[in-house]
Structures are given as structure tokens and as C-alpha cells.
Coordinates of C-alpha atoms (C1' of nucleotides) in Angstrom, one line a residue:
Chain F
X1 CA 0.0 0.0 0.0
X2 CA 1.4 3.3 -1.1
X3 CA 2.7 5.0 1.9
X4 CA 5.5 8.3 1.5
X5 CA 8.2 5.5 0.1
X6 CA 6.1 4.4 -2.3
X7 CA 5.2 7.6 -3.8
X8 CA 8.6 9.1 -3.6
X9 CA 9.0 6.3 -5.8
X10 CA 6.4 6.9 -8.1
X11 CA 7.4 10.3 -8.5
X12 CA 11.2 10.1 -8.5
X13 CA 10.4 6.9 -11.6
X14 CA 8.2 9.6 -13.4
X15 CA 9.7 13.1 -13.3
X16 CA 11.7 12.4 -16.6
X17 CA 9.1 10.9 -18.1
X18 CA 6.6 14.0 -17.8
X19 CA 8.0 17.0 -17.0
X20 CA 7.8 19.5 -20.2
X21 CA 5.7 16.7 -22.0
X22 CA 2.0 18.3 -22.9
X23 CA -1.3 15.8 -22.2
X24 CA -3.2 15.9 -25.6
X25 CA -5.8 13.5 -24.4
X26 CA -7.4 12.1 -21.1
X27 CA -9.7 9.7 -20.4
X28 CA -11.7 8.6 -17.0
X29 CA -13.3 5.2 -16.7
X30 CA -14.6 5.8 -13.1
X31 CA -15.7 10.0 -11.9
X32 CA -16.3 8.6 -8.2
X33 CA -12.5 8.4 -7.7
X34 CA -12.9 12.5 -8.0
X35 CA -13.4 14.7 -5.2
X36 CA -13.9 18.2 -5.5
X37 CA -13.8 18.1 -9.0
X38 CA -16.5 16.8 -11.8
X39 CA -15.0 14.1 -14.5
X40 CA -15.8 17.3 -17.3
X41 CA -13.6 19.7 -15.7
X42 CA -10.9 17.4 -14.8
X43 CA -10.7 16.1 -18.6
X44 CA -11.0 19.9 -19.7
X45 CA -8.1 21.2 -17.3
X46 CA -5.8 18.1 -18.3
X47 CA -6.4 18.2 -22.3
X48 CA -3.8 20.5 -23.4
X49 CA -1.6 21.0 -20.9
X50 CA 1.7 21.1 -20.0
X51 CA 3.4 19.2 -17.1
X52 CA 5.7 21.7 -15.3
X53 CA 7.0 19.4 -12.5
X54 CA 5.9 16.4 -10.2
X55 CA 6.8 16.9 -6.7
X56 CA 5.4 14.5 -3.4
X57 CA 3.9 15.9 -0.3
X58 CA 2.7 13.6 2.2
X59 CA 1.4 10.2 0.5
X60 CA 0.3 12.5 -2.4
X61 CA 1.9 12.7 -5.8
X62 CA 1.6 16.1 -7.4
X63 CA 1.8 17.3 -11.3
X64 CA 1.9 20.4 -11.7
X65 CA 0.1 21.5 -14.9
X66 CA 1.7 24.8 -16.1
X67 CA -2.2 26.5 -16.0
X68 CA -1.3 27.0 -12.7
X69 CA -3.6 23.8 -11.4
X70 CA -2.1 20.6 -10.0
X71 CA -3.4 17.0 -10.2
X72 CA -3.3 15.6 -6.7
X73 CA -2.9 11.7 -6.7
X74 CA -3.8 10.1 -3.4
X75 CA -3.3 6.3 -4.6
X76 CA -5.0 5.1 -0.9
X77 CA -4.6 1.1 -1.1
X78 CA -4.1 0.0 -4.6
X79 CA -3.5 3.0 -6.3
X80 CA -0.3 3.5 -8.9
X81 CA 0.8 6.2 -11.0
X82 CA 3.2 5.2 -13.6
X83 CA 4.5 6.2 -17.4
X84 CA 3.8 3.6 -20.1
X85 CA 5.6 3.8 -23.3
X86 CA 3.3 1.3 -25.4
X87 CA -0.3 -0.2 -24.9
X88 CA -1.0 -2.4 -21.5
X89 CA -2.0 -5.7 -21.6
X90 CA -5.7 -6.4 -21.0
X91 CA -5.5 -7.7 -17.4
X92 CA -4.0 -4.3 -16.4
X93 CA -5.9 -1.9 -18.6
X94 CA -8.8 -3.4 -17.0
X95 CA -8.1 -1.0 -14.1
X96 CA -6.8 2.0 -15.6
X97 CA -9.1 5.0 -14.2
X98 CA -6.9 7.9 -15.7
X99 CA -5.1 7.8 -19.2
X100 CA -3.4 11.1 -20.3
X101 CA -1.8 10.3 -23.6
X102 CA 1.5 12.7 -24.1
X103 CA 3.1 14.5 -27.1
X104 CA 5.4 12.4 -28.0
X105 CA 4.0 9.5 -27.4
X106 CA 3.5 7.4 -24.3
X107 CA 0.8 8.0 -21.4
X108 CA 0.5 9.0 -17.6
X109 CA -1.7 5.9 -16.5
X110 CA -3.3 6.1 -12.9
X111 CA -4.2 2.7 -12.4
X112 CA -6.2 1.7 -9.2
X113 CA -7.4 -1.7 -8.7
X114 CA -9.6 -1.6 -5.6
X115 CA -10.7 2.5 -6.1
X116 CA -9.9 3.7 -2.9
X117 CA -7.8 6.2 -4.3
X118 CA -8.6 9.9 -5.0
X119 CA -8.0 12.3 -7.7
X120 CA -8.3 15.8 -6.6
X121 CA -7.3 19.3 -9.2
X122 CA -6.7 22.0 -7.4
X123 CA -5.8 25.5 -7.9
X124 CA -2.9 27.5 -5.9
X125 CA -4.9 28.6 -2.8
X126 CA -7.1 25.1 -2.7
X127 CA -3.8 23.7 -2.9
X128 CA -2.9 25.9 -0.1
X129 CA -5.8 24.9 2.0
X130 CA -5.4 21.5 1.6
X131 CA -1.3 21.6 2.6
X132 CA -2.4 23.5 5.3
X133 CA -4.2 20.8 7.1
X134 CA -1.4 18.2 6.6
X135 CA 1.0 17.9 9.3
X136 CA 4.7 18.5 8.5
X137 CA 6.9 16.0 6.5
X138 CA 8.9 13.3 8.8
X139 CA 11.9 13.6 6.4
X140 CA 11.7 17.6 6.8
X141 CA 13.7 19.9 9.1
X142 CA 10.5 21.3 10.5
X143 CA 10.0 17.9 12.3
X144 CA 11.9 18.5 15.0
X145 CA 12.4 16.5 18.5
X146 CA 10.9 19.6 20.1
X147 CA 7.8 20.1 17.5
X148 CA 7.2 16.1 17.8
X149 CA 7.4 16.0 21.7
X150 CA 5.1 19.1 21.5
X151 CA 2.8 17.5 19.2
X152 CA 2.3 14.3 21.3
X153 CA 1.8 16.2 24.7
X154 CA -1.7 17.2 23.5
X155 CA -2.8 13.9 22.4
X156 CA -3.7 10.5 24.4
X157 CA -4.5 8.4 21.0
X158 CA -2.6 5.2 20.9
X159 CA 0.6 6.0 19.5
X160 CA 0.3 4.0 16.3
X161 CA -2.6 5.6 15.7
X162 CA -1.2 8.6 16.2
X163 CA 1.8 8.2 13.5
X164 CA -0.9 7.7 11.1
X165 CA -2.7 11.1 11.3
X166 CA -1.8 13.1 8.8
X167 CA -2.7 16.3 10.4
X168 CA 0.0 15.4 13.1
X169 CA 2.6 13.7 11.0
X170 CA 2.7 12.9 7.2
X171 CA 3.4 10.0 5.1
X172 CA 3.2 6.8 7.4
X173 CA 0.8 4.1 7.5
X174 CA 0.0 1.2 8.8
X175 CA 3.2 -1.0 7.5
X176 CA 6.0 1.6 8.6
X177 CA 4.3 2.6 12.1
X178 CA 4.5 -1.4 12.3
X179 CA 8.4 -1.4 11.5
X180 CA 9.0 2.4 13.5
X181 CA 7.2 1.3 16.7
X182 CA 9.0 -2.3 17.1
X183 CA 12.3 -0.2 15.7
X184 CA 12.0 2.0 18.7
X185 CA 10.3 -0.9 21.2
X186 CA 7.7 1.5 21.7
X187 CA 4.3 -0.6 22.4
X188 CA 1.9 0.3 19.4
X189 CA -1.0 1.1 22.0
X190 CA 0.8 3.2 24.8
X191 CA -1.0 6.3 24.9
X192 CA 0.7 9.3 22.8
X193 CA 1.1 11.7 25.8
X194 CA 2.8 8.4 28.0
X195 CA 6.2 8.5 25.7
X196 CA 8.9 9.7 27.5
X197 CA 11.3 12.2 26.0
X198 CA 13.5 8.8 25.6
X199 CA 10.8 7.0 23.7
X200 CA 10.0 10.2 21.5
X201 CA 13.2 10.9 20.7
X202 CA 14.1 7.5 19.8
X203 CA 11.2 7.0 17.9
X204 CA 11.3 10.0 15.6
X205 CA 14.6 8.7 14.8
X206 CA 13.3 5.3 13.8
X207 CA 10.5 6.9 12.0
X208 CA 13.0 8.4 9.7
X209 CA 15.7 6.2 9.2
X210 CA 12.7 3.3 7.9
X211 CA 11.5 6.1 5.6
X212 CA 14.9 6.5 4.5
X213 CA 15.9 3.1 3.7
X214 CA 12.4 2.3 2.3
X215 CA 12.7 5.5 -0.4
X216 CA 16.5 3.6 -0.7
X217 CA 14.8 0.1 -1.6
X218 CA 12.2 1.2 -4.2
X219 CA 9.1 1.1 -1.2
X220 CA 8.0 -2.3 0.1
X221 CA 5.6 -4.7 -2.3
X222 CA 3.5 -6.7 0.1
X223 CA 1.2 -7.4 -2.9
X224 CA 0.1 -4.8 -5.4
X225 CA 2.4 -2.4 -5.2
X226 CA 5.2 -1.5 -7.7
X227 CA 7.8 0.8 -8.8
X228 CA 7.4 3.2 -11.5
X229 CA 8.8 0.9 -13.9
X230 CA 7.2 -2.3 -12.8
X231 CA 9.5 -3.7 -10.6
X232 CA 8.3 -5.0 -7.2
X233 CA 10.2 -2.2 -4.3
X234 CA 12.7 -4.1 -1.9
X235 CA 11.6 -3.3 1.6
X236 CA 9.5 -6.3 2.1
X237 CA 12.9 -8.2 2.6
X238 CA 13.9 -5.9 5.3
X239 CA 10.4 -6.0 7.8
X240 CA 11.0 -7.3 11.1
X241 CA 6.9 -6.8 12.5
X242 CA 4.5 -6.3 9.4
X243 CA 3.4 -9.7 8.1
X244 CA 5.2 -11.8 11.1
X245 CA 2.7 -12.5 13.7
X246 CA 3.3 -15.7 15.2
X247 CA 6.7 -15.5 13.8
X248 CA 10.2 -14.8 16.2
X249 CA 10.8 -11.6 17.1
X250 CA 14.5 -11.0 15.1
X251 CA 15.8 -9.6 18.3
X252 CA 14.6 -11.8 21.2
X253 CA 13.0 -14.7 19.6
X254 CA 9.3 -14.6 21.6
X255 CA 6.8 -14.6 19.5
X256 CA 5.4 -11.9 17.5
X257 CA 1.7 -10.7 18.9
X258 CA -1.2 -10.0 16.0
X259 CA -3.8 -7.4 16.9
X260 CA -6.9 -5.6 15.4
X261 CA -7.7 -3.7 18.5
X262 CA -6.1 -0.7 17.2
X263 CA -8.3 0.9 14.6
X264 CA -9.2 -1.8 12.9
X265 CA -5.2 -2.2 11.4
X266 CA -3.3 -5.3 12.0
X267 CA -0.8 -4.6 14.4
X268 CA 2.1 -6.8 14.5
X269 CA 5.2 -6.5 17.9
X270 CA 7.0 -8.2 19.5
X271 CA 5.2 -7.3 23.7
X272 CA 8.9 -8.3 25.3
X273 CA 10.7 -5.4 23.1
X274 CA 8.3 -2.8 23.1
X275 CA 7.7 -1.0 26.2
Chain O
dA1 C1' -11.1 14.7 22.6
dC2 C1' -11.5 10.2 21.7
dG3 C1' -13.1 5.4 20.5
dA4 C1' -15.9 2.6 17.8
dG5 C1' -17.9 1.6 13.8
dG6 C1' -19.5 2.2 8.8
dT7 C1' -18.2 3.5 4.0
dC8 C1' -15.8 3.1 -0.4
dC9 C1' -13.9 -1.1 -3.6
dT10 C1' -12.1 -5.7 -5.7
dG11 C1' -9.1 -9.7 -5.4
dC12 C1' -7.7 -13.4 -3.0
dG13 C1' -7.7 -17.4 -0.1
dA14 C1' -9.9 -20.1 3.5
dG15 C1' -13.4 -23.2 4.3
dC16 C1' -17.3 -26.1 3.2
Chain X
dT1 C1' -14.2 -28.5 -8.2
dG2 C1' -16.9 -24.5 -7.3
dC3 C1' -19.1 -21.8 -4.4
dT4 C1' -19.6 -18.1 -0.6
dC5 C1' -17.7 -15.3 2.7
dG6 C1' -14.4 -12.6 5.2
dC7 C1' -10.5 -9.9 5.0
dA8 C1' -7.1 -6.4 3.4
dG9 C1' -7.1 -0.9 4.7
dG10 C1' -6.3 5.1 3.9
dA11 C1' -9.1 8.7 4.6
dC12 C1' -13.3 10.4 6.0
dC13 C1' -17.7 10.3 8.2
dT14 C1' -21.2 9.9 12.1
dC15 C1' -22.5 8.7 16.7
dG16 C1' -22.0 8.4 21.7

DNA sequence: ACGAGGTCCTGCGAGC
DNA sequence: TGCTCGCAGGACCTCG
């Protein structure tokens, strides 16, 4: 599932595919996938324009469309964005829900197989809006060990439910507040306004060194997900909690706990490591 | 402020 | 073998 990794990925695969290209068509085989935007004026903003960048913020990917508009790609569970050179075979076109055909041939496919996704076109101050209520980026400098103490004093949410807000903290979901959590042998349910200055500090360091080496490995492909160019990411190989329950713990051996108490998200960790 | 639960959606695998 | 059913979950919603 496409979390910040992922669609660094994404976007780091694409940005010499699309930047300076101009879309000359677009198609959209579902409009429910939109919000805030109708299918017409999404197809009308898109047909003749040119890509000026594509940027990430958050677990969005962002093409900026030199109108002054940007395409915001939220891919949710399923959701990939990715340059094809040629035509897709039919099992895959089968889930295409945005085609933007370029000059110069090739196409910008968003290609979504369960729809959670959604496609948003904003201008600059809806952008602006919609930044605005997203918490800061964990790979940023404004993420601080003061600004993330801060932020957790005035919350008693679980942890792990915590690192997945995105108006306190961007980019994570459920796999890498999994890997963070056991990383920093925090326990997933410990209340966020229990950690101690310890814990925090220990845990925003974790946070950022899994994003890190995730963005390094080309994301993690549990099942759907993969790369701009196809390939499956490499993180999978690297996951000590997500997928393991019932498994060894890789540090002490006891066996990994399974939980849906949290959310409704498995949790996976190890209860003699995580404190 | 917070937890619990529903909603969107389809593919897959377990179980009968 | 072939069917049904439950599960996977990111973001957003309502209700208590």
C-alpha cells in the first residue's frame, strides 16, 4: 500500500518521463475516484496542458500542470501512477481509471485496482488549503524532536494511531508505524502523551531512518504495489513486524503478537521489546 | 477529545 | 471442483 516511500517512488520513476511533456488527451473510466472536482472539468483542465514538475507531499503525488492547477494523486490502497511507453496488456488496462496520452508518445496511467484512491485538481490557494491541514513532513527539518514532543503532549491516542494522522505527522501508514514502533520498542497502544522524552526521541529517529531506507529500496511490495517501472520495491525483505505474527521476534526470539484492537489495522510486535 | 464503527472497492484465499 | 464469505485498509464520516 502506497505509503511516503512508495510515492517518492512513483514520483522520483516519473519526473523524466513527464516533465515538459504536454497531455493531448485524457480519459476517465470511473468520476467517483474525484473529489472536489467533476469528471468534465478534470478532462477539460488536463487536455492541453503542460506538465511543469511532479513533486510528493505527504502520500500524495503532485503534477503540476503549467495552467497553474495541479493533479493531486492520493493512490490510498491499490493506487499506482506510472509512465507507459506502449499499450497495456488487458488484465491491467482493465483498471486504468486515468489515461493522459502525451506529445510524443507514451501515457501517464493512474491505475487503481480496488478505487480507494482519489484524484483531486486543485488551484494554488485550494492547494494551499489543503497543505495547510497536513502535518509536517517526517523527512523535513520542521520535524523536529521539540515540534514532535510538543505535538504528542496534546494527544492520548494510541501511538500507532497517532503516527498515522496526517494532520500530526505525514506519510506513514500502517506497514511503517508497524516497522517504526518495534524499531524504537515503543508498544503500538501506549498512549501518545505516555512516551517519554526517551521514547520520543528515539522513535522519531526510527520513524526516519525506515523512511529513509524504504525511499532507498524502491518502497515495500506486500502485494500490489510496484515501482514506477514495474519492478516490485525491496523493503518487504527488510520488515521485522509487518506480516510476522506468530513469527520470532528477530531480536529476542518470543513470539510476535497479532492485533486488530487498534483501529481496525493489524498490528504486528514483539510485547517483550516494546515497552 | 476520543473510540468505535461504517463506507468506499475488488481480489484473493480459506473453508465447506 | 466450485461456491460463498471474510478480510485487506487510507481517509473520511457519524455517533456516543
Amino acid at each position: 500500500m502506497p505509503e511516503l516511500p512508495e510515492v517518492d517512488t512513483y514520483v522520483r520513476d516519473l519526473r523524466p518521463h513527464l516533465i515538459g511533456r504536454r497531455i493531448i488527451a485524457a480519459t476517465l473510466s470511473h468520476a467517483n475516484i474525484l473529489s472536489g472536482v467533476s469528471k468534465a472539468r478534470l478532462l477539460r483542465e488536463l487536455t492541453g496542458a503542460r506538465i511543469a514538475d511532479v513533486t510528493r507531499r505527504a502520500k500524495h503525488a503532485l503534477v503540476h500542470l503549467d495552467r497553474g492547477t495541479r493533479l493531486v494523486v492520493q493512490p490510498g490502497m491499490t493506487g499506482s501512477l506510472y509512465h507507459a511507453a506502449g499499450r497495456l496488456p488487458a488484465d491491467q488496462a482493465r483498471h486504468v481509471v486515468l489515461h493522459a496520452r502525451l506529445d510524443r508518445g507514451g501515457a501517464l496511467i493512474y491505475h487503481d485496482v480496488r478505487r480507494i484512491g482519489t484524484l483531486r485538481l486543485l488551484d494554488e490557494r485550494g492547494w494551499a488549503r489543503f497543505d495547510a491541514a497536513l502535518g509536517p513532513e517526517p523527512l523535513g527539518e520542521a520535524w523536529t524532536p521539540e515540534a514532535f514532543m510538543e505535538s504528542l503532549r496534546g494527544s492520548r491516542v494510541a501511538i500507532k494511531k497517532f503516527l498515522m494522522d496526517q494532520r500530526k505527522i505525514v506519510g506513514i501508514g500502517n506497514i511503517y508505524a508497524n516497522e517504526a514502533l518495534f524499531a524504537a520498542g515503543v508498544d503500538p497502544s501506549k498512549p501518545a502523551n505516555r512516551l517519554t522524552p526517551e521514547q520520543a526521541g528515539e522513535l522519531r529517529v526510527h520513524v526516519r531512518q525506515i523512511l529513509a531506507r524504504a525511499i532507498a529500496a524502491s518502497g515495500t511490495t506486500f502485494r500490489d504495489y510496484r515501482t514506477g517501472s514495474g519492478e516490485p520495491g525491496n523493503f518487504q525483505f527488510e520488515l521485522s513486524v509487518y506480516g510476522r505474527e506468530g513469527h520470532p521476534c528477530r531480536v529476542c526470539g518470543t513470539t510476535l503478537t497479532g492485533t486488530h484492537s487498534l483501529d481496525a489495522r493489524a498490528t504486528v510486535f514483539c510485547h517483550r521489546c516494546q515497552k
